[in-house]
Every structure is written in structure tokens, then in C-alpha cells.
Amino acid sequence: MSKSKKKKRKKVLKEIKEMEKIIEFLVENTPYYYLDTVPETIVREDSYYDGYQDWCDKSYLPAFAESITRIVFAMMEYNYAEVYLEPEFCPKKYSKYVGKNIRDIGFDKLEKIIKHIVLKWQGSLIIRLVDKKHREFFIQIKDEWETTFFNLKGKNLKLVKELARSEGLFLQKMKDRYWDWEDLPKSWQDKSYKKWKKFYQE
């Protein structure tokens, strides 16, 4: 690898770390969304039928992977996008893509990576999207059922809901919290870092 390529790769890896920090911040401080197969998540203890989740893992997951791919590609078409594999969790077969924005490797190759992450439970993908009004939001795809949307608001939120509905999926708001962020007094919201301020704007 040439010196310039190494330098570029190092810069991209640094940017990925920054995105991971932003996502961690958003998880801890803001509402976020995830895709689900049912309108309200059912924990095993509340299920009337043993084995439902096992059936989903075996029979439904491939269809879920297809739907995730279509939703992600649609959002990439509507918005500026950057796509990165997280180095820490990258499958060995895709290690050549680490430290690169793989947005332009082609939809066929990107589809294979997404499906590998979902179906093989290996790897993690971060997609940074910026809309026409320069609003930044993120999609994170992890193993199996974990496809999560951060800083999703306004028209982008509405669009993802519509896309999910068209795929027979549901966009659920993360509610497993001790408090509702949206109801917190403004004085409680940590705005000490200027770079985070954009994530508080409605």
C-alpha cells in the first residue's frame, strides 16, 4: 500500500471512530429507532408460543435481510451517503474494504455485505446520510435483527416509516429508558460541546 493510501485509510478510520462516538452519544441522549417484524416488540417471557423467535431466525431472517437492503438503498438514493465497515467487527472476507467509503463499490457488492452481516451475524456497517437541508443522520446495521436509525427526524423519519410499511416491517421508537428525552427540561440536556448541538435541533 502506498504512503498516500495509508494516510487516506488512517484518516477514514479516524472518521469512523468519530461516527462511533456520535452514535454512542445519540444512544445515550436521544430517541432512536429500529426495524422490527411486529408493531410492538414481544419479549420471550410475554410470548404465548415458545419458538416464535427461533422460527423467525430460521425462516424470516432472509426476507428481513432483503427488506433491510431495499430500505437502505432507497435512503441512499434520496440522500448523500457514506458507507463504512466498522473495523473492530469486520468479517475477514471483507477486510479489504476497511478504512474506505464503500458507497461506490456497486449495489450488488454492497447487498452481499449487508446480507452477510444480517444472516451470518458477523460485522457492523455504519451509513452516514446527509439530506438536502444538511441534516445528518445514521443507519447502523449489525448482526441479525439490529438495524437502527439515529437522529432520524422530520421527512426522513416519515420516509423510513413508509419504506418499512411497504416491506411489511415496523419502525419502532426505542422506549426502554428511565426517562423520555423529549420531555426533559432544556436545562438538563447536555450541550457543553458545540459539535453536538446540531443533534438537538428539531
Tab-separated table of C-alpha atoms in Angstrom:
chain	number	residue	atom	x	y	z
A	1	MET	CA	0.000	0.000	0.000
A	2	SER	CA	1.368	3.401	-0.998
A	3	LYS	CA	2.071	6.136	1.526
A	4	SER	CA	-0.820	8.283	0.266
A	5	LYS	CA	-3.269	5.361	0.518
A	6	LYS	CA	-2.113	4.594	4.056
A	7	LYS	CA	-2.616	8.233	5.002
A	8	LYS	CA	-6.095	8.266	3.475
A	9	ARG	CA	-7.014	4.999	5.211
A	10	LYS	CA	-5.819	6.367	8.553
A	11	LYS	CA	-7.958	9.477	8.058
A	12	VAL	CA	-11.056	7.400	7.260
A	13	LEU	CA	-10.521	5.154	10.294
A	14	LYS	CA	-10.360	8.285	12.441
A	15	GLU	CA	-13.644	9.487	10.923
A	16	ILE	CA	-15.261	6.112	11.670
A	17	LYS	CA	-14.182	6.413	15.313
A	18	GLU	CA	-15.774	9.852	15.430
A	19	MET	CA	-19.016	8.455	13.999
A	20	GLU	CA	-18.999	5.687	16.597
A	21	LYS	CA	-18.683	8.351	19.309
A	22	ILE	CA	-21.576	10.304	17.822
A	23	ILE	CA	-23.761	7.188	17.692
A	24	GLU	CA	-22.851	6.346	21.288
A	25	PHE	CA	-23.862	9.870	22.272
A	26	LEU	CA	-27.153	9.597	20.377
A	27	VAL	CA	-27.942	6.238	22.005
A	28	GLU	CA	-27.450	7.705	25.463
A	29	ASN	CA	-29.145	11.049	24.915
A	30	THR	CA	-31.753	10.975	22.151
A	31	PRO	CA	-34.652	8.844	20.930
A	32	TYR	CA	-33.710	6.419	18.169
A	33	TYR	CA	-35.473	3.841	16.027
A	34	TYR	CA	-35.101	0.244	14.939
A	35	LEU	CA	-36.835	-2.008	12.430
A	36	ASP	CA	-38.964	-4.864	13.702
A	37	THR	CA	-41.229	-7.558	12.305
A	38	VAL	CA	-44.094	-6.742	14.689
A	39	PRO	CA	-45.732	-3.429	15.714
A	40	GLU	CA	-44.724	-3.959	19.327
A	41	THR	CA	-41.672	-5.927	20.386
A	42	ILE	CA	-42.523	-9.183	22.134
A	43	VAL	CA	-40.053	-10.436	24.707
A	44	ARG	CA	-39.836	-14.189	25.151
A	45	GLU	CA	-41.456	-14.028	28.596
A	46	ASP	CA	-44.577	-12.389	27.132
A	47	SER	CA	-44.925	-14.651	24.104
A	48	TYR	CA	-47.836	-17.083	24.011
A	49	TYR	CA	-45.930	-19.502	21.811
A	50	ASP	CA	-42.491	-20.902	22.506
A	51	GLY	CA	-40.243	-20.963	19.494
A	52	TYR	CA	-41.555	-17.910	17.634
A	53	GLN	CA	-38.190	-16.130	17.716
A	54	ASP	CA	-36.389	-19.324	16.733
A	55	TRP	CA	-38.739	-19.635	13.759
A	56	CYS	CA	-38.029	-16.017	12.805
A	57	ASP	CA	-34.276	-16.629	12.965
A	58	LYS	CA	-34.596	-19.632	10.683
A	59	SER	CA	-37.357	-18.705	8.245
A	60	TYR	CA	-37.924	-14.938	8.370
A	61	LEU	CA	-34.381	-13.570	8.633
A	62	PRO	CA	-33.550	-13.959	4.898
A	63	ALA	CA	-36.665	-11.950	3.975
A	64	PHE	CA	-35.742	-9.374	6.630
A	65	ALA	CA	-32.267	-9.043	5.097
A	66	GLU	CA	-33.856	-8.426	1.685
A	67	SER	CA	-36.115	-5.736	3.129
A	68	ILE	CA	-33.284	-4.043	5.018
A	69	THR	CA	-31.241	-3.884	1.833
A	70	ARG	CA	-34.065	-2.270	-0.144
A	71	ILE	CA	-34.777	0.290	2.599
A	72	VAL	CA	-31.105	1.225	2.948
A	73	PHE	CA	-30.604	1.557	-0.801
A	74	ALA	CA	-33.699	3.754	-1.083
A	75	MET	CA	-32.416	6.067	1.665
A	76	MET	CA	-29.050	6.227	-0.087
A	77	GLU	CA	-30.785	7.289	-3.281
A	78	TYR	CA	-32.655	10.083	-1.500
A	79	ASN	CA	-29.621	11.388	0.423
A	80	TYR	CA	-25.882	11.886	0.217
A	81	ALA	CA	-24.385	8.740	1.733
A	82	GLU	CA	-21.122	7.390	3.071
A	83	VAL	CA	-20.845	3.695	3.930
A	84	TYR	CA	-18.238	2.210	6.253
A	85	LEU	CA	-17.470	-1.173	7.758
A	86	GLU	CA	-16.581	-0.905	11.429
A	87	PRO	CA	-13.007	-2.257	11.712
A	88	GLU	CA	-13.487	-3.995	15.048
A	89	PHE	CA	-16.231	-6.282	13.761
A	90	CYS	CA	-15.311	-6.643	10.108
A	91	PRO	CA	-15.565	-10.161	8.608
A	92	LYS	CA	-12.207	-11.307	7.262
A	93	LYS	CA	-13.563	-11.752	3.728
A	94	TYR	CA	-14.383	-8.031	3.564
A	95	SER	CA	-11.286	-6.688	5.327
A	96	LYS	CA	-10.067	-5.034	2.103
A	97	TYR	CA	-12.928	-2.538	2.461
A	98	VAL	CA	-11.947	-1.392	5.958
A	99	GLY	CA	-10.854	2.238	6.044
A	100	LYS	CA	-12.754	3.074	2.856
A	101	ASN	CA	-16.039	4.707	1.971
A	102	ILE	CA	-17.621	1.797	0.096
A	103	ARG	CA	-20.611	3.757	-1.192
A	104	ASP	CA	-19.492	3.319	-4.794
A	105	ILE	CA	-18.412	-0.335	-4.861
A	106	GLY	CA	-21.718	-1.161	-6.547
A	107	PHE	CA	-25.110	-2.174	-5.207
A	108	ASP	CA	-24.515	-5.874	-5.868
A	109	LYS	CA	-21.382	-5.965	-3.702
A	110	LEU	CA	-22.965	-3.783	-1.039
A	111	GLU	CA	-26.001	-6.055	-0.969
A	112	LYS	CA	-23.768	-9.074	-0.315
A	113	ILE	CA	-22.067	-7.278	2.583
A	114	ILE	CA	-25.384	-6.260	4.183
A	115	LYS	CA	-26.804	-9.767	3.853
A	116	HIS	CA	-23.620	-11.303	5.234
A	117	ILE	CA	-23.845	-9.071	8.321
A	118	VAL	CA	-27.519	-9.877	8.898
A	119	LEU	CA	-27.523	-13.584	8.041
A	120	LYS	CA	-24.089	-14.644	9.276
A	121	TRP	CA	-24.219	-12.441	12.394
A	122	GLN	CA	-20.813	-11.006	11.546
A	123	GLY	CA	-19.744	-7.404	11.191
A	124	SER	CA	-21.246	-3.959	11.507
A	125	LEU	CA	-21.963	-1.258	8.949
A	126	ILE	CA	-22.331	2.480	9.567
A	127	ILE	CA	-24.095	4.580	6.956
A	128	ARG	CA	-23.839	8.346	7.313
A	129	LEU	CA	-26.553	10.213	5.447
A	130	VAL	CA	-26.978	13.937	4.842
A	131	ASP	CA	-30.186	15.286	3.328
A	132	LYS	CA	-30.662	18.343	1.102
A	133	LYS	CA	-31.080	20.561	4.165
A	134	HIS	CA	-27.723	19.329	5.513
A	135	ARG	CA	-29.343	17.307	8.299
A	136	GLU	CA	-27.152	14.409	9.294
A	137	PHE	CA	-28.441	11.009	10.407
A	138	PHE	CA	-27.117	7.466	10.648
A	139	ILE	CA	-28.089	3.875	9.955
A	140	GLN	CA	-26.222	1.116	11.751
A	141	ILE	CA	-26.604	-2.487	10.605
A	142	LYS	CA	-25.384	-5.149	12.979
A	143	ASP	CA	-25.781	-8.888	13.161
A	144	GLU	CA	-29.191	-10.447	12.789
A	145	TRP	CA	-32.103	-8.114	13.648
A	146	GLU	CA	-30.204	-4.975	14.667
A	147	THR	CA	-30.838	-2.239	12.112
A	148	THR	CA	-31.001	1.087	13.909
A	149	PHE	CA	-31.607	4.701	12.865
A	150	PHE	CA	-30.115	7.637	14.767
A	151	ASN	CA	-31.035	11.341	14.634
A	152	LEU	CA	-33.930	10.428	12.347
A	153	LYS	CA	-36.415	13.314	12.165
A	154	GLY	CA	-38.983	15.077	10.005
A	155	LYS	CA	-39.302	13.966	6.392
A	156	ASN	CA	-36.555	11.365	6.790
A	157	LEU	CA	-38.443	9.727	9.655
A	158	LYS	CA	-41.659	9.761	7.627
A	159	LEU	CA	-39.890	8.258	4.617
A	160	VAL	CA	-38.340	5.395	6.594
A	161	LYS	CA	-41.740	4.633	8.130
A	162	GLU	CA	-43.282	4.476	4.651
A	163	LEU	CA	-40.484	2.268	3.327
A	164	ALA	CA	-40.770	-0.044	6.340
A	165	ARG	CA	-44.534	-0.296	5.878
A	166	SER	CA	-44.091	-1.184	2.206
A	167	GLU	CA	-41.824	-4.059	3.293
A	168	GLY	CA	-44.238	-5.314	5.940
A	169	LEU	CA	-41.960	-4.064	8.726
A	170	PHE	CA	-42.432	-1.609	11.584
A	171	LEU	CA	-40.211	1.264	12.655
A	172	GLN	CA	-40.159	1.240	16.423
A	173	LYS	CA	-39.023	4.007	18.716
A	174	MET	CA	-36.640	2.949	21.443
A	175	LYS	CA	-38.607	3.290	24.673
A	176	ASP	CA	-36.550	1.232	27.099
A	177	ARG	CA	-35.444	4.230	29.161
A	178	TYR	CA	-35.800	5.603	32.654
A	179	TRP	CA	-36.964	8.904	31.194
A	180	ASP	CA	-38.320	10.297	27.966
A	181	TRP	CA	-35.690	12.528	26.411
A	182	GLU	CA	-38.246	14.705	24.653
A	183	ASP	CA	-39.865	15.612	27.977
A	184	LEU	CA	-36.648	16.606	29.734
A	185	PRO	CA	-36.227	20.268	30.690
A	186	LYS	CA	-33.845	22.031	28.318
A	187	SER	CA	-31.552	22.865	31.224
A	188	TRP	CA	-30.923	19.137	31.761
A	189	GLN	CA	-29.781	18.499	28.234
A	190	ASP	CA	-26.019	18.447	27.942
A	191	LYS	CA	-24.991	20.996	25.313
A	192	SER	CA	-21.475	21.570	26.539
A	193	TYR	CA	-19.942	20.533	23.228
A	194	LYS	CA	-20.751	22.693	20.207
A	195	LYS	CA	-20.342	19.784	17.820
A	196	TRP	CA	-23.299	18.001	19.433
A	197	LYS	CA	-25.696	20.951	19.163
A	198	LYS	CA	-26.964	20.015	15.716
A	199	PHE	CA	-28.354	16.783	17.134
A	200	TYR	CA	-30.685	18.707	19.436
A	201	GLN	CA	-32.241	20.825	16.720
A	202	GLU	CA	-35.799	19.929	15.816
